């Protein structure tokens, strides 16, 4: 199937994997609307990276409400008329909660999540960007976002592992797993063209793509 035929494409991956940059590129290339997370709007995020234990619950709940509101506004008619590319899937929200919250906080979060969970369209394709912890650290430092300076390499390694576990079990939509360590979809037109061909060539529910394929 040609990439433009997918009505709802989600690009996912840990911090620094490049999901937002790729979502922007796909949206522009395919002429689809763009749905992005807005971490800058979270007033607790900078404080979380400075003191995770103290601010984890507030940070997590803000993101949950934000993401649920964004997804609930995604109308089926929008998907059929032009399509959407997003840089998050709501199903992954509990992934962060399991990493950052205490047992009591996680129990409270799970109750709120179960109560709030909106009916969201199922993506036609999910692109999961894998990256090593070293590469994530390199990219996070390179982009120089002020509140990300306090992100530890240990946290990024745990996050990368949690994403791997999540997508190992993921079966809700067709999944393309991309090893992005040696790929640059923003600055390298060849890499982006390779990805588009790989998407068009998908035949199964779960496929892999890396440099050299």
Short mmCIF file of C-alpha atoms in Angstrom, two decimals:
data_model
loop_
_atom_site.label_atom_id
_atom_site.label_comp_id
_atom_site.label_asym_id
_atom_site.label_seq_id
_atom_site.Cartn_x
_atom_site.Cartn_y
_atom_site.Cartn_z
CA UNK A 1 0.00 0.00 0.00
CA UNK A 2 1.34 3.45 -0.91
CA UNK A 3 2.14 5.54 2.21
CA UNK A 4 -0.46 8.17 1.30
CA UNK A 5 -3.19 5.50 1.42
CA UNK A 6 -2.75 5.06 5.17
CA UNK A 7 -5.32 7.39 6.73
CA UNK A 8 -3.92 7.44 10.28
CA UNK A 9 -0.18 7.02 10.84
CA UNK A 10 1.46 7.16 14.27
CA UNK A 11 5.19 7.61 14.81
CA UNK A 12 6.35 6.50 18.27
CA UNK A 13 9.57 6.04 20.21
CA UNK A 14 11.43 7.23 23.31
CA UNK A 15 12.69 10.76 23.89
CA UNK A 16 15.38 11.52 21.30
CA UNK A 17 14.36 8.83 18.81
CA UNK A 18 13.17 11.44 16.31
CA UNK A 19 9.44 10.71 16.29
CA UNK A 20 8.26 14.33 16.12
CA UNK A 21 10.69 15.23 13.33
CA UNK A 22 9.62 12.21 11.30
CA UNK A 23 5.93 12.89 11.92
CA UNK A 24 6.39 16.43 10.62
CA UNK A 25 8.21 15.19 7.52
CA UNK A 26 5.59 12.55 6.76
CA UNK A 27 2.74 14.99 7.30
CA UNK A 28 4.26 17.52 4.89
CA UNK A 29 5.18 14.90 2.28
CA UNK A 30 1.84 13.06 2.37
CA UNK A 31 -0.36 16.14 2.74
CA UNK A 32 -1.94 14.92 5.99
CA UNK A 33 -2.85 16.88 9.09
CA UNK A 34 -0.41 16.78 12.01
CA UNK A 35 -1.20 15.84 15.61
CA UNK A 36 1.68 16.41 18.05
CA UNK A 37 2.22 16.07 21.75
CA UNK A 38 2.91 19.40 23.44
CA UNK A 39 5.44 18.80 26.23
CA UNK A 40 6.19 22.52 26.51
CA UNK A 41 2.62 23.06 27.75
CA UNK A 42 3.19 20.77 30.75
CA UNK A 43 4.06 23.07 33.69
CA UNK A 44 5.37 20.15 35.75
CA UNK A 45 7.81 18.66 33.23
CA UNK A 46 10.90 20.74 34.03
CA UNK A 47 10.33 20.16 37.74
CA UNK A 48 9.96 16.42 37.10
CA UNK A 49 13.41 16.18 35.53
CA UNK A 50 14.86 18.04 38.53
CA UNK A 51 12.98 16.01 41.17
CA UNK A 52 11.23 13.00 39.59
CA UNK A 53 9.89 11.48 42.80
CA UNK A 54 8.12 14.66 43.86
CA UNK A 55 6.60 15.71 40.54
CA UNK A 56 6.01 12.42 38.70
CA UNK A 57 2.29 12.10 39.39
CA UNK A 58 1.38 15.67 38.43
CA UNK A 59 3.49 15.40 35.27
CA UNK A 60 1.91 12.09 34.29
CA UNK A 61 -1.68 13.18 34.90
CA UNK A 62 -1.19 16.39 32.91
CA UNK A 63 0.06 14.37 29.93
CA UNK A 64 -2.78 11.87 30.29
CA UNK A 65 -5.45 14.58 30.20
CA UNK A 66 -3.69 16.37 27.35
CA UNK A 67 -3.31 13.23 25.21
CA UNK A 68 -6.86 12.05 25.89
CA UNK A 69 -8.25 15.43 24.85
CA UNK A 70 -6.18 15.45 21.66
CA UNK A 71 -7.23 11.93 20.65
CA UNK A 72 -10.89 12.51 21.48
CA UNK A 73 -10.84 15.41 19.00
CA UNK A 74 -9.60 13.18 16.20
CA UNK A 75 -12.71 12.76 14.10
CA UNK A 76 -13.27 9.89 11.72
CA UNK A 77 -14.23 12.35 9.01
CA UNK A 78 -10.79 13.97 9.26
CA UNK A 79 -9.16 10.60 8.73
CA UNK A 80 -11.21 9.85 5.64
CA UNK A 81 -10.88 13.30 4.08
CA UNK A 82 -7.13 13.75 4.30
CA UNK A 83 -5.63 11.63 7.02
CA UNK A 84 -3.52 12.37 10.07
CA UNK A 85 0.05 11.77 11.18
CA UNK A 86 0.61 11.80 14.97
CA UNK A 87 3.70 11.52 17.14
CA UNK A 88 2.05 9.58 19.96
CA UNK A 89 -0.38 6.78 20.67
CA UNK A 90 -2.47 6.98 23.82
CA UNK A 91 -1.93 3.28 24.58
CA UNK A 92 1.68 4.02 25.56
CA UNK A 93 0.75 6.49 28.30
CA UNK A 94 0.86 3.87 31.10
CA UNK A 95 4.43 3.02 30.02
CA UNK A 96 5.74 6.25 31.55
CA UNK A 97 3.56 5.83 34.62
CA UNK A 98 5.03 2.41 35.35
CA UNK A 99 8.54 3.89 35.22
CA UNK A 100 8.05 6.99 37.34
CA UNK A 101 5.24 6.47 39.85
CA UNK A 102 5.26 4.83 43.26
CA UNK A 103 2.94 1.85 43.81
CA UNK A 104 0.21 3.97 45.41
CA UNK A 105 0.48 6.65 42.74
CA UNK A 106 0.40 4.04 39.99
CA UNK A 107 -2.77 2.53 41.44
CA UNK A 108 -4.42 5.96 41.45
CA UNK A 109 -3.21 6.66 37.91
CA UNK A 110 -4.58 3.33 36.67
CA UNK A 111 -8.00 4.13 38.10
CA UNK A 112 -8.04 7.55 36.41
CA UNK A 113 -6.78 6.09 33.13
CA UNK A 114 -9.47 3.40 33.10
CA UNK A 115 -12.17 5.99 33.79
CA UNK A 116 -10.88 8.51 31.25
CA UNK A 117 -9.87 6.22 28.40
CA UNK A 118 -11.54 7.66 25.26
CA UNK A 119 -12.58 5.77 22.17
CA UNK A 120 -9.77 6.55 19.77
CA UNK A 121 -9.45 5.49 16.13
CA UNK A 122 -7.07 2.60 15.56
CA UNK A 123 -3.99 3.64 13.54
CA UNK A 124 -3.61 2.16 10.07
CA UNK A 125 0.15 2.06 10.69
CA UNK A 126 2.43 2.57 13.68
CA UNK A 127 6.11 3.34 13.06
CA UNK A 128 8.20 2.57 16.14
CA UNK A 129 11.61 4.26 16.12
CA UNK A 130 14.12 2.21 18.09
CA UNK A 131 17.39 3.77 19.25
CA UNK A 132 20.16 2.77 21.62
CA UNK A 133 20.49 4.60 24.94
CA UNK A 134 23.77 6.16 23.77
CA UNK A 135 22.10 7.53 20.65
CA UNK A 136 19.17 8.90 22.65
CA UNK A 137 21.56 10.71 25.00
CA UNK A 138 23.49 12.13 22.04
CA UNK A 139 20.35 13.44 20.35
CA UNK A 140 18.80 14.87 23.52
CA UNK A 141 22.00 16.79 24.30
CA UNK A 142 22.32 17.96 20.70
CA UNK A 143 18.87 19.55 20.54
CA UNK A 144 19.58 21.51 23.72
CA UNK A 145 16.10 21.83 25.23
CA UNK A 146 16.65 23.51 28.59
CA UNK A 147 14.43 21.30 30.74
CA UNK A 148 15.91 18.15 29.19
CA UNK A 149 19.41 18.85 30.52
CA UNK A 150 18.57 16.98 33.72
CA UNK A 151 17.48 13.78 31.98
CA UNK A 152 19.81 11.02 33.09
CA UNK A 153 21.31 8.39 30.82
CA UNK A 154 19.92 5.77 33.20
CA UNK A 155 16.38 7.10 32.72
CA UNK A 156 16.75 7.06 28.93
CA UNK A 157 18.05 3.48 29.04
CA UNK A 158 15.08 2.38 31.17
CA UNK A 159 12.72 4.22 28.82
CA UNK A 160 14.19 2.57 25.73
CA UNK A 161 13.81 -0.84 27.36
CA UNK A 162 10.22 -0.09 28.36
CA UNK A 163 9.37 0.88 24.78
CA UNK A 164 10.93 -2.36 23.53
CA UNK A 165 8.76 -4.39 25.92
CA UNK A 166 5.65 -2.43 24.99
CA UNK A 167 6.04 -2.90 21.26
CA UNK A 168 7.13 -6.53 21.63
CA UNK A 169 3.58 -7.19 22.82
CA UNK A 170 1.84 -4.62 20.60
CA UNK A 171 -0.73 -6.03 18.17
CA UNK A 172 -3.41 -3.34 17.92
CA UNK A 173 -2.26 -2.09 14.50
CA UNK A 174 0.26 -2.88 11.73
CA UNK A 175 3.72 -2.11 13.09
CA UNK A 176 6.95 -1.11 11.34
CA UNK A 177 9.92 -1.30 13.73
CA UNK A 178 12.72 1.00 12.58
CA UNK A 179 16.26 0.89 13.95
CA UNK A 180 17.00 4.60 13.72
CA UNK A 181 20.55 4.68 15.13
CA UNK A 182 22.07 5.20 11.67
CA UNK A 183 19.16 6.82 9.86
CA UNK A 184 18.36 10.52 9.46
CA UNK A 185 14.91 11.05 8.01
CA UNK A 186 15.03 14.85 8.31
CA UNK A 187 18.34 15.76 6.67
CA UNK A 188 18.91 12.72 4.44
CA UNK A 189 16.48 12.53 1.53
CA UNK A 190 17.78 9.06 0.69
CA UNK A 191 16.92 7.69 4.12
CA UNK A 192 13.45 9.19 3.92
CA UNK A 193 12.90 7.72 0.44
CA UNK A 194 14.00 4.31 1.71
CA UNK A 195 11.47 4.52 4.53
CA UNK A 196 8.66 5.43 2.15
CA UNK A 197 9.51 2.42 -0.03
CA UNK A 198 9.63 0.19 3.04
CA UNK A 199 6.18 1.38 4.11
CA UNK A 200 4.81 0.79 0.62
CA UNK A 201 6.27 -2.71 0.65
CA UNK A 202 4.75 -3.83 3.93
CA UNK A 203 2.92 -7.13 3.70
CA UNK A 204 2.67 -8.43 7.26
CA UNK A 205 1.35 -7.04 10.57
CA UNK A 206 4.88 -6.59 11.97
CA UNK A 207 7.97 -5.78 9.95
CA UNK A 208 11.48 -4.39 10.53
CA UNK A 209 13.59 -1.78 8.78
CA UNK A 210 17.20 -0.75 9.37
CA UNK A 211 20.15 0.69 7.47
CA UNK A 212 21.18 -1.65 4.66
CA UNK A 213 17.75 -3.04 3.84
#
